[in-house]
PDB file of N, CA and C in Angstrom:
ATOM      1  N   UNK A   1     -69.111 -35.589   9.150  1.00 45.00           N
ATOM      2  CA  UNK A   1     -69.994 -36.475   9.869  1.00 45.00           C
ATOM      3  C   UNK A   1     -69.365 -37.854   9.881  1.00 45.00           C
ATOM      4  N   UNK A   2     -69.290 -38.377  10.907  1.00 47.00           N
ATOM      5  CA  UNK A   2     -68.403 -39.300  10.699  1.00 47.00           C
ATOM      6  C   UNK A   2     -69.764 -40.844  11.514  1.00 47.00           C
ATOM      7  N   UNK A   3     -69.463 -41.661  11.140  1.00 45.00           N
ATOM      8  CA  UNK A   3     -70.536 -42.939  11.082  1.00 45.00           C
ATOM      9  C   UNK A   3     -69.687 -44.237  11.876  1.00 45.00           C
ATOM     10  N   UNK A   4     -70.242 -44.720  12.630  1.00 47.00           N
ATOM     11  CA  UNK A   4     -70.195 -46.458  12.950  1.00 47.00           C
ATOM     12  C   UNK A   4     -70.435 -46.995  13.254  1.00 47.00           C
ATOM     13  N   UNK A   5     -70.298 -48.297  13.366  1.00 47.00           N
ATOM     14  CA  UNK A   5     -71.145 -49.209  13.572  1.00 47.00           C
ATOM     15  C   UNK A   5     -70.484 -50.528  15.421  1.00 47.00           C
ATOM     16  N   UNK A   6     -71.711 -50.116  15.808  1.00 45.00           N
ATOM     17  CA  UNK A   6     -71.331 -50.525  17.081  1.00 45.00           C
ATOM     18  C   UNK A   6     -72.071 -52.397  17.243  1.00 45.00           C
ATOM     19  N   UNK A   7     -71.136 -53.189  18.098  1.00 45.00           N
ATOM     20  CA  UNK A   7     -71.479 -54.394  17.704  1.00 45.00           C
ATOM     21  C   UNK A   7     -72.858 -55.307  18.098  1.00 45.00           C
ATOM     22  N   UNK A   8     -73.615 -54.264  18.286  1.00 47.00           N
ATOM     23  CA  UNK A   8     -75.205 -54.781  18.386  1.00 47.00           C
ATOM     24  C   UNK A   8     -75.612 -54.366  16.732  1.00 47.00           C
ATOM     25  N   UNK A   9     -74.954 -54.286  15.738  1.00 45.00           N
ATOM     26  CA  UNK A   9     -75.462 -53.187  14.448  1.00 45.00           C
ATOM     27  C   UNK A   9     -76.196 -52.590  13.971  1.00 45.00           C
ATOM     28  N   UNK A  10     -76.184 -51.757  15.462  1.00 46.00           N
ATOM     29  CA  UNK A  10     -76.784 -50.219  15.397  1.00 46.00           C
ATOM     30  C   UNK A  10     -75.810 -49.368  14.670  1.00 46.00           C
ATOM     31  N   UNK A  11     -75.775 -48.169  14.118  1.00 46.00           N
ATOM     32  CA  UNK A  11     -75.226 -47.221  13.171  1.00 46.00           C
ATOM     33  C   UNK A  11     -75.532 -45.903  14.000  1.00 46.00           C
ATOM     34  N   UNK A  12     -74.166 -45.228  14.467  1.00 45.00           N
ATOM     35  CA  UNK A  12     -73.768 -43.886  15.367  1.00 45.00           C
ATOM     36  C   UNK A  12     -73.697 -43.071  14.513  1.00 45.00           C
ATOM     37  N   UNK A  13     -74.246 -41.769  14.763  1.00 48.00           N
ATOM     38  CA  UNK A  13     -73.577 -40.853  13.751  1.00 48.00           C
ATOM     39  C   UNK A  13     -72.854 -39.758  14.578  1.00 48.00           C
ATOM     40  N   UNK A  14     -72.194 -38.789  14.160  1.00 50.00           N
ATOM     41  CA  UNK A  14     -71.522 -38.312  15.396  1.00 50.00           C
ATOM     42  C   UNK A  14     -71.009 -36.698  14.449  1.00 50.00           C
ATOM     43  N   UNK A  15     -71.991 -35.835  14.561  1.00 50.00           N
ATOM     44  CA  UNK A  15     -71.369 -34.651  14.028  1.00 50.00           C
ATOM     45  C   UNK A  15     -70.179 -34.268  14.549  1.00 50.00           C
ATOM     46  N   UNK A  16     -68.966 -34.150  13.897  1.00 45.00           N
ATOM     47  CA  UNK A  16     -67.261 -33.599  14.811  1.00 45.00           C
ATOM     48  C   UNK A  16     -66.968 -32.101  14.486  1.00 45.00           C
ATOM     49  N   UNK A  17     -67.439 -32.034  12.662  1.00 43.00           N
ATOM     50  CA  UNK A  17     -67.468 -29.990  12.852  1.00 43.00           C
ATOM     51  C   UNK A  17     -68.532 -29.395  13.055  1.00 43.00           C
ATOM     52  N   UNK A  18     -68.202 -28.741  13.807  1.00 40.00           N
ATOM     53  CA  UNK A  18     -69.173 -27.619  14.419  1.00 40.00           C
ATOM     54  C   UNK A  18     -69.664 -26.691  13.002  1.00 40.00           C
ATOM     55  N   UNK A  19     -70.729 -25.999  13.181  1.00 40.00           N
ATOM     56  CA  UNK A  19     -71.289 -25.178  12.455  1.00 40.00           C
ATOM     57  C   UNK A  19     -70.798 -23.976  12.874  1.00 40.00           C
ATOM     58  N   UNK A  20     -70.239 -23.337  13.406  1.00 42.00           N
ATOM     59  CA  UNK A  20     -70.078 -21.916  14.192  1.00 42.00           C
ATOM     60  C   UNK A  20     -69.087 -22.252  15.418  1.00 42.00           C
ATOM     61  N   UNK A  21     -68.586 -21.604  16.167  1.00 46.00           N
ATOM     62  CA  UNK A  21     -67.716 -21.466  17.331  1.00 46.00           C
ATOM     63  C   UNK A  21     -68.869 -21.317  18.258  1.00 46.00           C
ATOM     64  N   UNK A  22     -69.768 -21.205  18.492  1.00 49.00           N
ATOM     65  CA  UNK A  22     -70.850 -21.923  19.886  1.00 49.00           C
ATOM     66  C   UNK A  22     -71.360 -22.872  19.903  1.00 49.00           C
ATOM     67  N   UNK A  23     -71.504 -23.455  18.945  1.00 46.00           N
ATOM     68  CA  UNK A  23     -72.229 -25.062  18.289  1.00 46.00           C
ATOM     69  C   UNK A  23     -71.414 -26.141  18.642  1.00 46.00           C
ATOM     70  N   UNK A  24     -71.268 -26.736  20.019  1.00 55.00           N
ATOM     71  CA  UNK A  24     -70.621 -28.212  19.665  1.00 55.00           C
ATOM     72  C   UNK A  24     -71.638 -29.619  20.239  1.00 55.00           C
ATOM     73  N   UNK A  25     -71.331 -30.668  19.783  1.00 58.00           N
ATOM     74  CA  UNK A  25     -71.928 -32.061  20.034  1.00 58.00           C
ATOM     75  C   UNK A  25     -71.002 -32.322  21.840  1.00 58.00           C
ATOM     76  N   UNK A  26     -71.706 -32.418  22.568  1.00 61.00           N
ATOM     77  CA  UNK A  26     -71.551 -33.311  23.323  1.00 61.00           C
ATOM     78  C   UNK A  26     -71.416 -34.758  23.950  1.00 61.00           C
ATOM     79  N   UNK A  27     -72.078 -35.334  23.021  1.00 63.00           N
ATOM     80  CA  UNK A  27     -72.374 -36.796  22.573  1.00 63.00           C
ATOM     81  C   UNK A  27     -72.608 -37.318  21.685  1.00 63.00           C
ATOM     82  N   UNK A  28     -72.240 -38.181  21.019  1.00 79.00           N
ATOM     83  CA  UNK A  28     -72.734 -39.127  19.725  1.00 79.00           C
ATOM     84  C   UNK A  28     -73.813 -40.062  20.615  1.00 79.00           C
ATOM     85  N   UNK A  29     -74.693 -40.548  19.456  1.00 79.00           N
ATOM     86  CA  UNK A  29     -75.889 -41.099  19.892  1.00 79.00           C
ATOM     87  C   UNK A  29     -75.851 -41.948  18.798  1.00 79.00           C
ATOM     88  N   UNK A  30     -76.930 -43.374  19.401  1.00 80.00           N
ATOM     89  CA  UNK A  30     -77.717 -44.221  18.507  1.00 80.00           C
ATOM     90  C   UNK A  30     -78.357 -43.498  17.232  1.00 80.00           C
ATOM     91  N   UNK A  31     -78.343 -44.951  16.311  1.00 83.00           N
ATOM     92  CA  UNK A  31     -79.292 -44.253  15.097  1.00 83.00           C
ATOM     93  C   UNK A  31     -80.426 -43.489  15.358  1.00 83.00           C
ATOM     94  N   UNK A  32     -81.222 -43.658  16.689  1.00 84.00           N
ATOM     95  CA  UNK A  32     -82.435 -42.967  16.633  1.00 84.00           C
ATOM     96  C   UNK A  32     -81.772 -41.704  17.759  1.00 84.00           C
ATOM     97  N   UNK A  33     -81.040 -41.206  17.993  1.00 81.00           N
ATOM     98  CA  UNK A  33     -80.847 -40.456  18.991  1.00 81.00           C
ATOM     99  C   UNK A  33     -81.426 -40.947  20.215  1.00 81.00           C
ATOM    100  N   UNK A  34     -81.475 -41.843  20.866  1.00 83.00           N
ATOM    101  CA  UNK A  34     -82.226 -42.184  21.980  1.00 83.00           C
ATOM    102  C   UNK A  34     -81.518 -42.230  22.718  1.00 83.00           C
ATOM    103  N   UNK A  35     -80.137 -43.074  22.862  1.00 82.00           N
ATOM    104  CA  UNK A  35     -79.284 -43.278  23.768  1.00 82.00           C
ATOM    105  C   UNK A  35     -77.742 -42.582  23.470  1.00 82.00           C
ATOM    106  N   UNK A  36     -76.776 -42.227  25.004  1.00 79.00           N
ATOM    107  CA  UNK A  36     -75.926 -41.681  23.645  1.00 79.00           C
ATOM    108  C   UNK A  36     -75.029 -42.545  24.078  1.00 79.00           C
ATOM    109  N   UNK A  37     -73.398 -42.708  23.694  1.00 80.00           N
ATOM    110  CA  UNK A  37     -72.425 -43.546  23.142  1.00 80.00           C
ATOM    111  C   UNK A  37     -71.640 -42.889  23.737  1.00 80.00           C
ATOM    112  N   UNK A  38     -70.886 -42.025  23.657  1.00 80.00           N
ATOM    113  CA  UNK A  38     -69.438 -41.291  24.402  1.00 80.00           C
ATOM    114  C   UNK A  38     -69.703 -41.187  25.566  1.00 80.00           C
ATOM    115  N   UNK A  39     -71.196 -40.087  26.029  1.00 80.00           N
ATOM    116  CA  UNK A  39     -70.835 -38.859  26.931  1.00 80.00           C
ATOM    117  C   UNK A  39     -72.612 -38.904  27.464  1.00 80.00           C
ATOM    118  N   UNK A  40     -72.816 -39.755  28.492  1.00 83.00           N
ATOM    119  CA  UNK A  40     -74.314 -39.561  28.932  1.00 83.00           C
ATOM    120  C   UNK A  40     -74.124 -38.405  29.519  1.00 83.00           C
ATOM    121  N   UNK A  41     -75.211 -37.566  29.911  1.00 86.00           N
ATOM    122  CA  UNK A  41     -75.403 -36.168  30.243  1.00 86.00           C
ATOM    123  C   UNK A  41     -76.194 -36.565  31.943  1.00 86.00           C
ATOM    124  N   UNK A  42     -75.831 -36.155  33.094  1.00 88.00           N
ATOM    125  CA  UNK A  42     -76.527 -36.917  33.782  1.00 88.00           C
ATOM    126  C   UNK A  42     -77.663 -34.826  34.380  1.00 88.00           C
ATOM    127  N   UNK A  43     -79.095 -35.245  34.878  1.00 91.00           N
ATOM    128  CA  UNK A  43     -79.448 -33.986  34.874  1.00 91.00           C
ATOM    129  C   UNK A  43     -78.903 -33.064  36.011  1.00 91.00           C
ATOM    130  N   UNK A  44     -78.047 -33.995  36.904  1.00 91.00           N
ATOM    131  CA  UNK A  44     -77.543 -32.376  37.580  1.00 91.00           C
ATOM    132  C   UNK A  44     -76.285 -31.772  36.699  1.00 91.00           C
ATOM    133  N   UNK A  45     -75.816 -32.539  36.323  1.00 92.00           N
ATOM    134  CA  UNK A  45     -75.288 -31.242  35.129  1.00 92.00           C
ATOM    135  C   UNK A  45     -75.823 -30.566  34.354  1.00 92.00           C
ATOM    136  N   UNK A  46     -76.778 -30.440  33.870  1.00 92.00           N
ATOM    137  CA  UNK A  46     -77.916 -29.895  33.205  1.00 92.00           C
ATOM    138  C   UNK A  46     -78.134 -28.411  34.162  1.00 92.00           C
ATOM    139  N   UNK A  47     -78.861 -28.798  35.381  1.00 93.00           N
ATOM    140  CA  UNK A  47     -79.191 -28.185  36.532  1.00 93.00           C
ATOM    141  C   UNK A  47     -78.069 -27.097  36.957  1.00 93.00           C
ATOM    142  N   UNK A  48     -76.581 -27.551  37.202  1.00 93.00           N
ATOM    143  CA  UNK A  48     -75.563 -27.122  37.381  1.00 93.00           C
ATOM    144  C   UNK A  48     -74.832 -26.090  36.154  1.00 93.00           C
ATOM    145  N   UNK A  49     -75.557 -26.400  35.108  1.00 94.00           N
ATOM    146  CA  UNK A  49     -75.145 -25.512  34.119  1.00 94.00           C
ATOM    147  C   UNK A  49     -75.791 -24.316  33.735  1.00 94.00           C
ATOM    148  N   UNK A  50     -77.547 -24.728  33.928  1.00 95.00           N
ATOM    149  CA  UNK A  50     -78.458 -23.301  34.404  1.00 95.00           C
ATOM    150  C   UNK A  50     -78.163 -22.532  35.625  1.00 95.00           C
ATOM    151  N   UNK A  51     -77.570 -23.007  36.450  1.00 94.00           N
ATOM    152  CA  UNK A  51     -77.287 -22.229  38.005  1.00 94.00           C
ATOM    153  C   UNK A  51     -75.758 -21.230  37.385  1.00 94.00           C
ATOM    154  N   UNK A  52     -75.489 -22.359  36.535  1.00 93.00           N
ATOM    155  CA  UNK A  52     -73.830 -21.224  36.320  1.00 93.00           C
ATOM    156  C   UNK A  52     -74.328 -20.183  35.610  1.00 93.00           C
ATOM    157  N   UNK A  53     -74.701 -20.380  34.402  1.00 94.00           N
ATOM    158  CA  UNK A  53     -75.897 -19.056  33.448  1.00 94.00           C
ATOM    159  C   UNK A  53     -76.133 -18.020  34.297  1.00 94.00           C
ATOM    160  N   UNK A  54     -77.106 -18.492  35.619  1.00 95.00           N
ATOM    161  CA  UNK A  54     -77.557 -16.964  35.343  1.00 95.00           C
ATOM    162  C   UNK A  54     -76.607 -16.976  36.712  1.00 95.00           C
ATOM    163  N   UNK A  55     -75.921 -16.999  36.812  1.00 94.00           N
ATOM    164  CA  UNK A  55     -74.765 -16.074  38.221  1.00 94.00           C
ATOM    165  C   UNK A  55     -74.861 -16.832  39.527  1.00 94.00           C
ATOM    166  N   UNK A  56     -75.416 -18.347  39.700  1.00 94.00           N
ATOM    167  CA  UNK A  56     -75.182 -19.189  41.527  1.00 94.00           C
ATOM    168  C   UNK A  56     -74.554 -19.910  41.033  1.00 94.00           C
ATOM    169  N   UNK A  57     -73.697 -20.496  42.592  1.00 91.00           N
ATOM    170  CA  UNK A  57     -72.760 -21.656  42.452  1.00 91.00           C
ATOM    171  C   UNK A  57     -73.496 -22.467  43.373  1.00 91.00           C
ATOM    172  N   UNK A  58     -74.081 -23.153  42.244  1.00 89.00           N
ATOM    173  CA  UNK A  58     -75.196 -24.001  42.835  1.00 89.00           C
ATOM    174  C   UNK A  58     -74.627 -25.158  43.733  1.00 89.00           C
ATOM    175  N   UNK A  59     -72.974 -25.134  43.906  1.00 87.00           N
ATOM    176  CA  UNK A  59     -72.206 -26.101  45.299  1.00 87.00           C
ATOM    177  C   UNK A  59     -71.873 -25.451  46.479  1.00 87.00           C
ATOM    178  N   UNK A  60     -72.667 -24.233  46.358  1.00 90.00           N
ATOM    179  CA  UNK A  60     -72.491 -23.512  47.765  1.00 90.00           C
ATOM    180  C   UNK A  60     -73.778 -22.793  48.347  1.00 90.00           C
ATOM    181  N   UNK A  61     -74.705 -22.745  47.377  1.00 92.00           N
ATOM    182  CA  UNK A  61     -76.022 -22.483  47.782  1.00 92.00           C
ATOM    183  C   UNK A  61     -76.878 -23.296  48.128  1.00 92.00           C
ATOM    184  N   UNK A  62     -77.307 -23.054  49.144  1.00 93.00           N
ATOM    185  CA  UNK A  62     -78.349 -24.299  50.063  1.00 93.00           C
ATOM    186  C   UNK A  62     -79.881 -24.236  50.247  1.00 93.00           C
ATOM    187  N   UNK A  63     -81.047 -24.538  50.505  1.00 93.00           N
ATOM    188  CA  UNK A  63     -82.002 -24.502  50.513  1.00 93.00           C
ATOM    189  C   UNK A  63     -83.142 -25.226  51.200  1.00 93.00           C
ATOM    190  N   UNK A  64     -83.433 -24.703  52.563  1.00 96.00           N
ATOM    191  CA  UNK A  64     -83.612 -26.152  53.254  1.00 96.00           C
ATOM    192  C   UNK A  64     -85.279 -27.170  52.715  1.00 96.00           C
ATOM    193  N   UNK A  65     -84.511 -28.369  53.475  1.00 95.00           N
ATOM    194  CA  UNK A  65     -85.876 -28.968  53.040  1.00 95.00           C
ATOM    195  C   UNK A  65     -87.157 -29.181  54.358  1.00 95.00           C
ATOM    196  N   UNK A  66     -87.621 -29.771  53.851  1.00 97.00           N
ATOM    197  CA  UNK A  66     -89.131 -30.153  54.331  1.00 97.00           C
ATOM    198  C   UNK A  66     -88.700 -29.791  56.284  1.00 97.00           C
ATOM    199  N   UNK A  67     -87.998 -30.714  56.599  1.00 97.00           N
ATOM    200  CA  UNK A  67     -87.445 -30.394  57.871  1.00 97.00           C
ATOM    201  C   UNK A  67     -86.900 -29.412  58.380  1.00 97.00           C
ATOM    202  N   UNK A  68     -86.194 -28.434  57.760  1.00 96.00           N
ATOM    203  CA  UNK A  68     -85.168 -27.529  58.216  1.00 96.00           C
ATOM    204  C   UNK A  68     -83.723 -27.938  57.628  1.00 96.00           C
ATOM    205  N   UNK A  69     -83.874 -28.497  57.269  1.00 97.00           N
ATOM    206  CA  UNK A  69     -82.074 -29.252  56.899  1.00 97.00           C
ATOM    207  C   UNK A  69     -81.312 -28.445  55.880  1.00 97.00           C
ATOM    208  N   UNK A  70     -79.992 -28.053  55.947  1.00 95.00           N
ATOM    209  CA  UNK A  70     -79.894 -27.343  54.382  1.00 95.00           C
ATOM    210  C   UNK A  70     -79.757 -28.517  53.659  1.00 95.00           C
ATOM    211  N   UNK A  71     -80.398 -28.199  52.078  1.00 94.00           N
ATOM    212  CA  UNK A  71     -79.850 -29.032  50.860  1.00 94.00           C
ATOM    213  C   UNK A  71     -79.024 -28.494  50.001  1.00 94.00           C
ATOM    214  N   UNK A  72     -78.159 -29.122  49.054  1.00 92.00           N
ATOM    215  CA  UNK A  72     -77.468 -27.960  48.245  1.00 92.00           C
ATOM    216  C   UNK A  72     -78.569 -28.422  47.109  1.00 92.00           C
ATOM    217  N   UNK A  73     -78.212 -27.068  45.849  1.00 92.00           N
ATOM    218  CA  UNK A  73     -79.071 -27.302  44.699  1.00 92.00           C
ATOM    219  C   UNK A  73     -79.072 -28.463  43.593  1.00 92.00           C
ATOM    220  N   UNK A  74     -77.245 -29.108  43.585  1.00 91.00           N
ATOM    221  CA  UNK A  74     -76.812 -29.685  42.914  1.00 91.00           C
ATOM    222  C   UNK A  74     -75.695 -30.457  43.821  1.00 91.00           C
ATOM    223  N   UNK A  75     -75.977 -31.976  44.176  1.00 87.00           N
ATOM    224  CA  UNK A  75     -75.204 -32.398  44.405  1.00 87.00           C
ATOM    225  C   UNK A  75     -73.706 -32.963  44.213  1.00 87.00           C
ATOM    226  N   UNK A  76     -73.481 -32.134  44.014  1.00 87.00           N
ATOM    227  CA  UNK A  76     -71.336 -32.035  43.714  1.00 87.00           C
ATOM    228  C   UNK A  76     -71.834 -32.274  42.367  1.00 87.00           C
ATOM    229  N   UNK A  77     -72.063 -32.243  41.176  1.00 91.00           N
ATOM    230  CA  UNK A  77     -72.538 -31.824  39.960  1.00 91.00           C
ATOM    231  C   UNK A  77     -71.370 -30.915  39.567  1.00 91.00           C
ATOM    232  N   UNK A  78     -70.843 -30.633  38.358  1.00 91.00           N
ATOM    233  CA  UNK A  78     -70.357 -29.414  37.862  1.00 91.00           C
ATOM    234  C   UNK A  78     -71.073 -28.801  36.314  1.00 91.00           C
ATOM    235  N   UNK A  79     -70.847 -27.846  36.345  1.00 91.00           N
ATOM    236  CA  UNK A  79     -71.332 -27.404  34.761  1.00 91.00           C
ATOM    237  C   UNK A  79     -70.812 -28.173  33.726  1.00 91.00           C
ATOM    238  N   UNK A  80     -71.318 -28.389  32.580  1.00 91.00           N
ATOM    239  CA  UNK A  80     -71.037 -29.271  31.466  1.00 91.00           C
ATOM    240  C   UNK A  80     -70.250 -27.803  30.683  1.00 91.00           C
ATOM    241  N   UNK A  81     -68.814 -28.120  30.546  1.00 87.00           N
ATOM    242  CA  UNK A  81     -67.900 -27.299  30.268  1.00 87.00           C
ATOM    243  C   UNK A  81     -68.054 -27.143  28.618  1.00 87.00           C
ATOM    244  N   UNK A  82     -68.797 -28.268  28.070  1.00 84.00           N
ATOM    245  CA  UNK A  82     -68.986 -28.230  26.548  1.00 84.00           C
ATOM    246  C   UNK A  82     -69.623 -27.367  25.965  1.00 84.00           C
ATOM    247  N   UNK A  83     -70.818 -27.141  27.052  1.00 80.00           N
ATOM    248  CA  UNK A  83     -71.762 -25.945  26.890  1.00 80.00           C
ATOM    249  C   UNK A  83     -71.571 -24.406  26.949  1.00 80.00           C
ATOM    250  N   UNK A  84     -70.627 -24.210  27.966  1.00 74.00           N
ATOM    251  CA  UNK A  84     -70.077 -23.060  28.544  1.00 74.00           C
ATOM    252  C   UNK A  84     -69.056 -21.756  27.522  1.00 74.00           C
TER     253      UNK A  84
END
């Protein structure tokens, strides 16, 4: 676990070993976990990473909206490879 101190002196903590070979940190965060420090997560990657799960490529599948228009599911988004 490795610790520091960022110059507002707030205190990061930042797990680096994994517990297992599926377990990793994506981000270090503030003392309270609120904000993170490396690696913000934005939610279409989130989105883009459930579409990869269960089998769409959510940058080629479309869905129209209110009008008729296609939308895609995830705008140019990719899966969060940390997760994967």
């Amino acid at each position: 676990m490795a610790s520091t101190t960022s110059g507002k002196g707030a205190r990061s903590s930042c797990n680096s070993s994994a517990r297992s070979s599926r377990c990793t940190s994506c981000a270090c965060t503030d003392r309270l976990g609120g904000e993170a420090n490396e690696r913000p997560v934005h939610f279409g990657e989130i989105f883009a990473t459930l579409y990869d799960r269960v089998g769409i490529n959510a940058n080629q599948v479309t869905l129209p909206d209110l009008s008729g228009r296609p939308q895609f599911l995830v705008d140019g988004w990719e899966p969060l490879k940390e997760v994967i």
